[in-house]
Structure formats: C-alpha cells, structure tokens
PDB file of C-alpha atoms in Angstrom:
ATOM      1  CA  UNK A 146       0.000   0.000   0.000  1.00 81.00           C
ATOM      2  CA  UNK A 147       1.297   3.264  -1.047  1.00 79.00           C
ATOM      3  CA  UNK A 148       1.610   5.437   2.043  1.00 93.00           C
ATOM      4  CA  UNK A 149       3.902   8.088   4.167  1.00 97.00           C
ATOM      5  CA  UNK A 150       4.191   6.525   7.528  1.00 96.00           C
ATOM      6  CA  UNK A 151       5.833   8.378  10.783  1.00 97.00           C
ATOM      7  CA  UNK A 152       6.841   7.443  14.244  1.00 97.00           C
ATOM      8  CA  UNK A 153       6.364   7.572  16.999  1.00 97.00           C
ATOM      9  CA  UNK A 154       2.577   8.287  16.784  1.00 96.00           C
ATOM     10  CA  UNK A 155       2.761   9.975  20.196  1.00 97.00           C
ATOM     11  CA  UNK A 156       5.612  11.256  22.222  1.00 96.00           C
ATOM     12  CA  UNK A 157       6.049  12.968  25.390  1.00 97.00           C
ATOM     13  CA  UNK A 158       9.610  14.636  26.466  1.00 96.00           C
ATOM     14  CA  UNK A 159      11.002  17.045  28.711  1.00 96.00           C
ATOM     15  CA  UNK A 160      13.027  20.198  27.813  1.00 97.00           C
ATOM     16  CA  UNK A 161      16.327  19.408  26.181  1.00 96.00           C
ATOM     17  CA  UNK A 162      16.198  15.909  25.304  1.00 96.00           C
ATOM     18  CA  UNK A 163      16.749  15.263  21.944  1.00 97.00           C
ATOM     19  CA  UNK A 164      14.608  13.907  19.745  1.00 97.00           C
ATOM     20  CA  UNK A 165      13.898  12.119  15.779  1.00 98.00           C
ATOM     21  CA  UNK A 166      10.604  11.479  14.282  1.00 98.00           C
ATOM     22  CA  UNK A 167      11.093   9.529  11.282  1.00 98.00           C
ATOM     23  CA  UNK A 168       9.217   9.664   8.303  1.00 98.00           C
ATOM     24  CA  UNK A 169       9.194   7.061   5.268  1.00 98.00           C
ATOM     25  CA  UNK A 170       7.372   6.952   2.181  1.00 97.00           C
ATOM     26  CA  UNK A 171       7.024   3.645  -0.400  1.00 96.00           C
ATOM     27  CA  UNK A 172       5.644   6.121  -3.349  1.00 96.00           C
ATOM     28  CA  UNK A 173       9.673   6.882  -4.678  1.00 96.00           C
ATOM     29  CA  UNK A 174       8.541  10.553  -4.263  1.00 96.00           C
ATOM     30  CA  UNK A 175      11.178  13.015  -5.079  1.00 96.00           C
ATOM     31  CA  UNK A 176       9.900  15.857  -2.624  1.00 96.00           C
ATOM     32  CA  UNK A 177       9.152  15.605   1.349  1.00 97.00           C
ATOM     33  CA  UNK A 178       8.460  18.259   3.667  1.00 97.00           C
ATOM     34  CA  UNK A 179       7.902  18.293   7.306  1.00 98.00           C
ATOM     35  CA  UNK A 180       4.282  20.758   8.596  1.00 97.00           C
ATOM     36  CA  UNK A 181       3.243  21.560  12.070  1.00 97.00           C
ATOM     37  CA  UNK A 182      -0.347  22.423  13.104  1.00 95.00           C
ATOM     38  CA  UNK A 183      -1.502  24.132  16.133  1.00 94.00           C
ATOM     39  CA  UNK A 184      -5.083  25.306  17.149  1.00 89.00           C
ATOM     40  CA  UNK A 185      -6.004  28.045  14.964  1.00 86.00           C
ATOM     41  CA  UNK A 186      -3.065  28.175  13.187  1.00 89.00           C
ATOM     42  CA  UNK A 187      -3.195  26.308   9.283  1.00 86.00           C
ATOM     43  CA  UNK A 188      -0.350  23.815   9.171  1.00 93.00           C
ATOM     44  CA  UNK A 189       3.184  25.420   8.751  1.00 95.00           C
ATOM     45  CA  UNK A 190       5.500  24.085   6.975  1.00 95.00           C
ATOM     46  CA  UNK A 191       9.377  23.834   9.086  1.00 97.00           C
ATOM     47  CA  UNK A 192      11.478  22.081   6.016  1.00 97.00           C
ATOM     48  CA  UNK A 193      11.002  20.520   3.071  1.00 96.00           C
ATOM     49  CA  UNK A 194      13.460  18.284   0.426  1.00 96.00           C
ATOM     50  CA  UNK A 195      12.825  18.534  -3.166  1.00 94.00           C
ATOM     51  CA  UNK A 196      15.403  15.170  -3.486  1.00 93.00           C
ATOM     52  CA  UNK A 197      18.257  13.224  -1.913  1.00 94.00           C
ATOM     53  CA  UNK A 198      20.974  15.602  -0.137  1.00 91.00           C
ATOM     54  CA  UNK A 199      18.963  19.161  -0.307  1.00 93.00           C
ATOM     55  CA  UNK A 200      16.917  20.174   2.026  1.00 95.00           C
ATOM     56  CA  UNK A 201      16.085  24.124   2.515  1.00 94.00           C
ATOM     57  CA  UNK A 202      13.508  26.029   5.363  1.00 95.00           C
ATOM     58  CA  UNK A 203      10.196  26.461   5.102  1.00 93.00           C
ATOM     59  CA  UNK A 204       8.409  29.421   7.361  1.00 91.00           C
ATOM     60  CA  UNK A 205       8.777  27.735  10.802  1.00 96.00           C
ATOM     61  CA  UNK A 206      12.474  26.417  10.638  1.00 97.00           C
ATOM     62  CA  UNK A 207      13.603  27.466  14.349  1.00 97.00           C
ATOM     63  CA  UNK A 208      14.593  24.602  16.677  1.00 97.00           C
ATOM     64  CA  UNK A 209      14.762  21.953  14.043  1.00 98.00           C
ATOM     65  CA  UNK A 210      17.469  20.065  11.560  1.00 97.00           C
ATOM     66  CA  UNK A 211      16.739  17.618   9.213  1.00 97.00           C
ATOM     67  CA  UNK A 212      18.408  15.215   6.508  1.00 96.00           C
ATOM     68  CA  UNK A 213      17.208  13.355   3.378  1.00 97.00           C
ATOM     69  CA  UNK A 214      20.056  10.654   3.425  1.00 96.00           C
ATOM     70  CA  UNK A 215      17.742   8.716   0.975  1.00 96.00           C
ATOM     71  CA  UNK A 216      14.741   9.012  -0.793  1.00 96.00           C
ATOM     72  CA  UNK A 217      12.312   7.477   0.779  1.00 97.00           C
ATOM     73  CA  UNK A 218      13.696   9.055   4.423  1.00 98.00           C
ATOM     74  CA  UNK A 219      13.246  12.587   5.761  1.00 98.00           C
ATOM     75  CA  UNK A 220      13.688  12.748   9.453  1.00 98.00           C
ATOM     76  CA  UNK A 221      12.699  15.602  11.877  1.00 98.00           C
ATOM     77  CA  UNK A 222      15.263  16.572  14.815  1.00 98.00           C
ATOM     78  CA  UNK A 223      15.197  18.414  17.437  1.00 97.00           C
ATOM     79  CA  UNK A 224      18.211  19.017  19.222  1.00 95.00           C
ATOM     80  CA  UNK A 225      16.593  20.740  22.112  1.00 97.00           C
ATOM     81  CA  UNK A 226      13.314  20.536  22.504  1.00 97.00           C
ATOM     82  CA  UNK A 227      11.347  23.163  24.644  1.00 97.00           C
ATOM     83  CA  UNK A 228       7.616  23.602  25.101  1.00 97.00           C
ATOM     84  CA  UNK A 229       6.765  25.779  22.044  1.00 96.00           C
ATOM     85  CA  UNK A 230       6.955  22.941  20.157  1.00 98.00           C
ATOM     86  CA  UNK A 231       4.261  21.517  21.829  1.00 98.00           C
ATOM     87  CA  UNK A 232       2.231  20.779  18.190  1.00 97.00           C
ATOM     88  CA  UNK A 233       1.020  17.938  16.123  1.00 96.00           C
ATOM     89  CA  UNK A 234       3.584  17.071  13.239  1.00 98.00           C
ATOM     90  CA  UNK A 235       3.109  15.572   9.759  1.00 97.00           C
ATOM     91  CA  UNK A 236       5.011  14.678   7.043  1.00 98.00           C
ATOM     92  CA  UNK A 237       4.310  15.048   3.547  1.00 97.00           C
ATOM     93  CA  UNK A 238       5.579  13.750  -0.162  1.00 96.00           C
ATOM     94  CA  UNK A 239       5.008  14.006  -3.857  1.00 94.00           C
ATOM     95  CA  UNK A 240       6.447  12.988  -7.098  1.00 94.00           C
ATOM     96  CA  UNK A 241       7.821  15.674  -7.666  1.00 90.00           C
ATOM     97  CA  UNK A 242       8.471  19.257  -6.347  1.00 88.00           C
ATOM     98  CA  UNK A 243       6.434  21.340  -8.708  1.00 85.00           C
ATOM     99  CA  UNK A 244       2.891  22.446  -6.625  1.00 81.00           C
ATOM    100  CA  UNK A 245       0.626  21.265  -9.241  1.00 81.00           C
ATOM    101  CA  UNK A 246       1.614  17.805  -7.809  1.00 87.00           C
ATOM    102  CA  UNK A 247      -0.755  15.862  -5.264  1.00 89.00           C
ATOM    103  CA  UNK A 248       0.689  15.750  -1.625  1.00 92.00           C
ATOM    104  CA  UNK A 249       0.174  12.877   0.376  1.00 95.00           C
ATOM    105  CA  UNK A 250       0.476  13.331   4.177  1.00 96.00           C
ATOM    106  CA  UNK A 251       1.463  10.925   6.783  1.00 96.00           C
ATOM    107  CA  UNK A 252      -0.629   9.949  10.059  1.00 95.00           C
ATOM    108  CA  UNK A 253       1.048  12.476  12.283  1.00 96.00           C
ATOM    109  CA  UNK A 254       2.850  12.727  15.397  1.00 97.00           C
ATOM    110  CA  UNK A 255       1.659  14.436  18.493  1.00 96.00           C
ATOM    111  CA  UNK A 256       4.730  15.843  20.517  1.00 97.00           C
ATOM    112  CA  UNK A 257       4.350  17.088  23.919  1.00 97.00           C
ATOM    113  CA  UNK A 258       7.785  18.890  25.607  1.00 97.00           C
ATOM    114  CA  UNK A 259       7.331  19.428  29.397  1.00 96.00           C
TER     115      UNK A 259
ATOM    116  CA  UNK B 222      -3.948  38.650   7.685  1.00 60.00           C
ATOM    117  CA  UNK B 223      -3.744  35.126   6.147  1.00 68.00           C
ATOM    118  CA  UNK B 224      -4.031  34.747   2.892  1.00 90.00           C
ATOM    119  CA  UNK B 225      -6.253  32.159   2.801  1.00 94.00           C
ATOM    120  CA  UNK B 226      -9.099  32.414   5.229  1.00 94.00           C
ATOM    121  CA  UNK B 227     -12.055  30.040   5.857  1.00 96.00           C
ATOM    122  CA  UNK B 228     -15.917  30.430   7.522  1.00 95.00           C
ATOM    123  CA  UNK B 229     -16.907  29.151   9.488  1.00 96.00           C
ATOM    124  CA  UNK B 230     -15.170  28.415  11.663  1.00 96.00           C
ATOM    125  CA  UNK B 231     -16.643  25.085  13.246  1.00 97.00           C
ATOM    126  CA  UNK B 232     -20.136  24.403  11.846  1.00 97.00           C
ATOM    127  CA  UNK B 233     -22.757  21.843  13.520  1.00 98.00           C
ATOM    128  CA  UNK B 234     -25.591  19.931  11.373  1.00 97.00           C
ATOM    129  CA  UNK B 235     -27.912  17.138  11.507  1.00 97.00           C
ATOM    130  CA  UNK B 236     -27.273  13.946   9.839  1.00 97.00           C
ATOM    131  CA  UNK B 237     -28.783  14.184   6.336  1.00 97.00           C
ATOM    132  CA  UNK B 238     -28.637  18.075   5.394  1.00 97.00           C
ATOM    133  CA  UNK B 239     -26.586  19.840   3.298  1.00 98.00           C
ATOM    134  CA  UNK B 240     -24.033  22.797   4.110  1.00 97.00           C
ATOM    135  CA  UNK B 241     -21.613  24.947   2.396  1.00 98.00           C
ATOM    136  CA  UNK B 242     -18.080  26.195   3.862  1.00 98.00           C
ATOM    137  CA  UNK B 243     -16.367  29.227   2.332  1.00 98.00           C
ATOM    138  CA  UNK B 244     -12.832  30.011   1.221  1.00 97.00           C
ATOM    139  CA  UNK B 245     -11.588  33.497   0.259  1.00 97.00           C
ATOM    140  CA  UNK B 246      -8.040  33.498  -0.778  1.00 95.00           C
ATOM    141  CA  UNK B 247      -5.734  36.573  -1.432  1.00 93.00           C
ATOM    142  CA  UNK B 248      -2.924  34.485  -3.198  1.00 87.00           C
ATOM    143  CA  UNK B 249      -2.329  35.977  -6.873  1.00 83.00           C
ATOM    144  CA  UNK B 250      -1.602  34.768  -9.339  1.00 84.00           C
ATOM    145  CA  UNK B 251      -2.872  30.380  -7.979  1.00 84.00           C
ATOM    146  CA  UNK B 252      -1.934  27.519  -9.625  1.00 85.00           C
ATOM    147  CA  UNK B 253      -4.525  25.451  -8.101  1.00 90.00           C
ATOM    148  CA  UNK B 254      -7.032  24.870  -5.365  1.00 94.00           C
ATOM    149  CA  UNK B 255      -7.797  22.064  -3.628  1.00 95.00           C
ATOM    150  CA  UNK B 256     -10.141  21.180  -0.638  1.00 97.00           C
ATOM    151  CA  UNK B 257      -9.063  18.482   2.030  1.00 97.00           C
ATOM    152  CA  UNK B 258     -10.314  16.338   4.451  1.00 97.00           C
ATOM    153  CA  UNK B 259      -8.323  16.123   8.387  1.00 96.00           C
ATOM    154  CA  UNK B 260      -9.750  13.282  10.644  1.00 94.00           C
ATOM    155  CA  UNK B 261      -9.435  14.158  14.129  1.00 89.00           C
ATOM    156  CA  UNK B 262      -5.824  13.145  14.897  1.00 84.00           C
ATOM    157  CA  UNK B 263      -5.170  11.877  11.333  1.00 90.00           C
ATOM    158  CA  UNK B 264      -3.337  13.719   8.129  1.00 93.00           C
ATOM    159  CA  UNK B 265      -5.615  15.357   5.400  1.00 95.00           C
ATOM    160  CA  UNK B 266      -6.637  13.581   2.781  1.00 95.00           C
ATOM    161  CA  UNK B 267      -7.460  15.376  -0.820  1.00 93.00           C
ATOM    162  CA  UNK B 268     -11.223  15.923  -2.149  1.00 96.00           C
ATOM    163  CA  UNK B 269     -10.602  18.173  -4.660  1.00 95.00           C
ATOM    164  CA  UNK B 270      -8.245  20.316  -6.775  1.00 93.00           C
ATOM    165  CA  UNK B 271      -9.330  22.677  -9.294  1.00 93.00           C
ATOM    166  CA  UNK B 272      -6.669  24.960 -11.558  1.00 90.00           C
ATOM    167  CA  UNK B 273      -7.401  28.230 -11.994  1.00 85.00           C
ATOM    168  CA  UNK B 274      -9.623  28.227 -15.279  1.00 89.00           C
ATOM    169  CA  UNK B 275     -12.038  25.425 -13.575  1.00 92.00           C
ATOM    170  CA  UNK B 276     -15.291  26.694 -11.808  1.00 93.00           C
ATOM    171  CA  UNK B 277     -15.987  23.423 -10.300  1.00 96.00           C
ATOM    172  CA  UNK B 278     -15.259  20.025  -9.551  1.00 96.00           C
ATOM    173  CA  UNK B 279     -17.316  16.929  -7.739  1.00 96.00           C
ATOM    174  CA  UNK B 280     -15.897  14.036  -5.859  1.00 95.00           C
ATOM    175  CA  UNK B 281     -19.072  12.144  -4.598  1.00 96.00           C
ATOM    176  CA  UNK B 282     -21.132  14.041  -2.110  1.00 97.00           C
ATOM    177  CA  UNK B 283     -18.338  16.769  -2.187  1.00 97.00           C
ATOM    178  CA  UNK B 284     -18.598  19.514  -4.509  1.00 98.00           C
ATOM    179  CA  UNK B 285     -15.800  22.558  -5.045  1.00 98.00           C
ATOM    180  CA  UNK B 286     -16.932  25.451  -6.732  1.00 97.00           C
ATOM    181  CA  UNK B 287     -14.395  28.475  -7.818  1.00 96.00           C
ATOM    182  CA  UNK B 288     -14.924  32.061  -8.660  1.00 94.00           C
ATOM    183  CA  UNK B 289     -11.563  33.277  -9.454  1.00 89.00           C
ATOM    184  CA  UNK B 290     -12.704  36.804 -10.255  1.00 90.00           C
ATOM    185  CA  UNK B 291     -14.020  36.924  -6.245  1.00 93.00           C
ATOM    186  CA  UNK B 292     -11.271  34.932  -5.544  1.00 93.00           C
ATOM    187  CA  UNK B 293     -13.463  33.199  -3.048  1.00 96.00           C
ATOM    188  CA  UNK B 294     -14.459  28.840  -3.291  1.00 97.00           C
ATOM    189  CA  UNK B 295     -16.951  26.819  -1.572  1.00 98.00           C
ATOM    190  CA  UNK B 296     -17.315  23.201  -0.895  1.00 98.00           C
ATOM    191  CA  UNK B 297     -20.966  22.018  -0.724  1.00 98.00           C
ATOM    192  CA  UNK B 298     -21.404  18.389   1.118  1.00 98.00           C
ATOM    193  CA  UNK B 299     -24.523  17.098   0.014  1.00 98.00           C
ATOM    194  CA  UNK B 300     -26.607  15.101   2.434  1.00 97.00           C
ATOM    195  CA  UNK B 301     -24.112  14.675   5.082  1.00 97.00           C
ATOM    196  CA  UNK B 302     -23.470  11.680   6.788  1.00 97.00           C
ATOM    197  CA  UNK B 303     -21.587  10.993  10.551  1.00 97.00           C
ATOM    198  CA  UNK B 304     -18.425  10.461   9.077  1.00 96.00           C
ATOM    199  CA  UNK B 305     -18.595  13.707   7.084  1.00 97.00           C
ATOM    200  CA  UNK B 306     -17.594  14.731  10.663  1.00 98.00           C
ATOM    201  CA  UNK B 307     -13.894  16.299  10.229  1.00 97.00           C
ATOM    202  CA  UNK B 308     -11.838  19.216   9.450  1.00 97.00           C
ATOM    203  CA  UNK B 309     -12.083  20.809   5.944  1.00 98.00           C
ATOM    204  CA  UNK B 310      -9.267  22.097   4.830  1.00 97.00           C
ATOM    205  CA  UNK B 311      -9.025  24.627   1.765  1.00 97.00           C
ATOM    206  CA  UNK B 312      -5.008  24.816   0.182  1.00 95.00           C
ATOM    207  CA  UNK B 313      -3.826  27.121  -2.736  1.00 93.00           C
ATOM    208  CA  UNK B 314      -0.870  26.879  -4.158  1.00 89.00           C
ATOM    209  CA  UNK B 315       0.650  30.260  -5.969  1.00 85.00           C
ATOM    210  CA  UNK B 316       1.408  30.017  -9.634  1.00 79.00           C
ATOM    211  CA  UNK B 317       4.736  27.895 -10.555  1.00 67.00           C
ATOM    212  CA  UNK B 318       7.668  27.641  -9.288  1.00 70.00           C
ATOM    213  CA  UNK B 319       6.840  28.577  -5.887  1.00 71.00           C
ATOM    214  CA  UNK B 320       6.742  24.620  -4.082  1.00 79.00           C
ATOM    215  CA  UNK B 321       4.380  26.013  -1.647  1.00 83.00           C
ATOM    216  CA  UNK B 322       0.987  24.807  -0.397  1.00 88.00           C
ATOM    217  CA  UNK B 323      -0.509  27.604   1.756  1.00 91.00           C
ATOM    218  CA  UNK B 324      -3.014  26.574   4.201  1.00 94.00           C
ATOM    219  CA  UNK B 325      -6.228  28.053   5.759  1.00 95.00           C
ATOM    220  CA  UNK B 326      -6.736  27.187   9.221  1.00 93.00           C
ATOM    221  CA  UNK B 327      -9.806  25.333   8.629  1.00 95.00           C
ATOM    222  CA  UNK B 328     -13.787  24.783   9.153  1.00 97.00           C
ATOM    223  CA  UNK B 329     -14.564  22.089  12.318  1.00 96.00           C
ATOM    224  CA  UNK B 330     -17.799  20.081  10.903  1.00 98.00           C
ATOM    225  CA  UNK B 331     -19.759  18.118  13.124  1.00 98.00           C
ATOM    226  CA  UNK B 332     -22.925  16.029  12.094  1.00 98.00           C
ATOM    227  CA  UNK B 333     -24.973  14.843  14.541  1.00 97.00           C
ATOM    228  CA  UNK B 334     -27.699  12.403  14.129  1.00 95.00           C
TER     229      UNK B 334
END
C-alpha cells in the first residue's frame, strides 16, 4: 500500500532531550516536507526536500534540523526541545516538487515537551 | 492577515442536510485549489483540486466550486453523513515555481444524528 508513515505516533519529552521522528514513504517521491499544526493556526511548513541531499527552510524552521540521506527518508530533529513545540507534526511527499503535484500526508505525530 | 481564510469556523448539522463552507483566498496569481479532508488526529486527505480556469469540480457528495474573479471557493457536502464529521481544509498553491501549499486554518464540521 502506497503510504507516508511516521513514528512515533505519540511522544512525550522534557526540555532538552533530543529527539527524531522519522518519516518514510514507499511512493519513490522526489519531494518531502515536514508541517506543524496548532489550534487556529493552518499547518506550517518547518522544512522541506525537493530530493536526496537538499533540504532548505520552510516558514517555521527554528529549533529543528533535518536530513534526506535517501529518498524514501526525511527525518525531523530536534536538538533541544522546549515547550513551544508543543504541536502535532506531519510529514508530507510528492512525485515531484512542482505544486501542481498531489501531496500525500502521513498519520502524524503528536509531541508534547514538558 | 492570512491569505487564505475560511468560515466558518466550526459548523454543527444534523445527519442528512446539506451545508456549504467558504474560502476566500488573497494568493495571486494560484496555480490550483484544492479542498481536504483532516480526521481528528489523522493527516488530510485530498477531495478536490481545481486549476485556476475550472469553476468546479465533484468528488461524490463533495462539490468545489471556484470564482476566481471573487477569488473566493466553496465546498458544498450534500446530504451529510456521521463520518462527514472532520476538518475541511481549503489549500492554494501560488502560480509555478513557488513549491508552496498555503493553508487556511480550517472549518470544524460536526454532524450529529
């Protein structure tokens, strides 16, 4: 089944302790990207890769790193955590970086930092 | 002001009627527009996506309608169900080149029966 899968699902951490949420996707997409959404907010994106080895900020980049190693892997760090980033996190891909492309988005992580 | 704003806000019906949630976008010049469904605690999940030059576009019970002059869209769910009970999300994306998706923040629907 074609699909963007991330874990963990649900994750609860304390200031300062680093952190990865994977993400994968089966669909051999070219371009991932990496959104947050919080209440009244629309989702934001932090970073996105348009292939392997370049990555570039999106509008909410502050506090997080990421790589794209290989294609079908786009991690999300976070060196050191603190409670603004307090959110619900999703991954996205598509074929191919152009817009006009359909973006598929994973099941999402919900990250709580006491 | 974001550029893409939605109404209502949360909206509650009965099981079985119909309802219409708005989208009025400032993004110039759009490549597309697409409406998209958000489960509580899932990832959105596409309805629709219409380009510029379409004025509307159907998907089931779902129905997008564009006015690109008012720059302003509408999705019309036609007699809802319980599990039309979700987030609805409207996107644009700005003309070419631009790799962004911008988001509106959304319209809560809940159907009750």
């Amino acid at each position: 089944e074609a699909q963007v899968t991330q874990n963990p699902r649900y994750l609860i951490t304390v200031t300062g302790k680093k952190l990865t949420v994977t993400c994968s996707q089966n669909m051999n997409h070219e371009y991932m990207s990496w959104y947050r959404q919080d209440p009244g907010l629309g989702l934001r994106q932090i970073y996105y890769s348009m292939n392997v080895e370049v990555t570039d900020k999106g509008d909410v980049p502050e506090g997080y790193k990421v790589s794209r190693k290989e294609k079908r892997n786009f991690p999300l760090i976070l060196e050191s955590p603190s409670p603004n980033q307090t959110s619900l996190y999703f991954c996205a891909s598509r074929l191919q970086p152009s817009e006009t492309y359909e973006q598929y988005f994973g099941p999402g992580t919900r990250l709580t930092v006491t | 002001k974001n550029q893409v704003e939605q109404s209502p806000q949360s909206l509650i019906i009965l099981e079985g009627k119909n309802c219409t949630l708005q989208c009025n976008y400032t993004v110039s010049p759009f490549s597309n527009l697409r409406w998209y469904k958000q489960d509580t605690g899932r990832g959105p999940v596409s309805l629709t996506i219409m380009t510029f030059s379409e004025n509307t576009k159907s998907n089931g019970r779902y129905t997008a309608t564009l006015d690109a002059d008012t720059k302003q869209s509408s999705l019309h769910i036609t007699a809802s169900q319980l599990s039309d009970s979700a987030s609805y999300i409207c996107v644009v994306t700005p003309r070419r080149g631009t790799y962004k998706y911008i988001f509106g923040t959304g319209t809560r629907l809940k159907v009750l029966a």
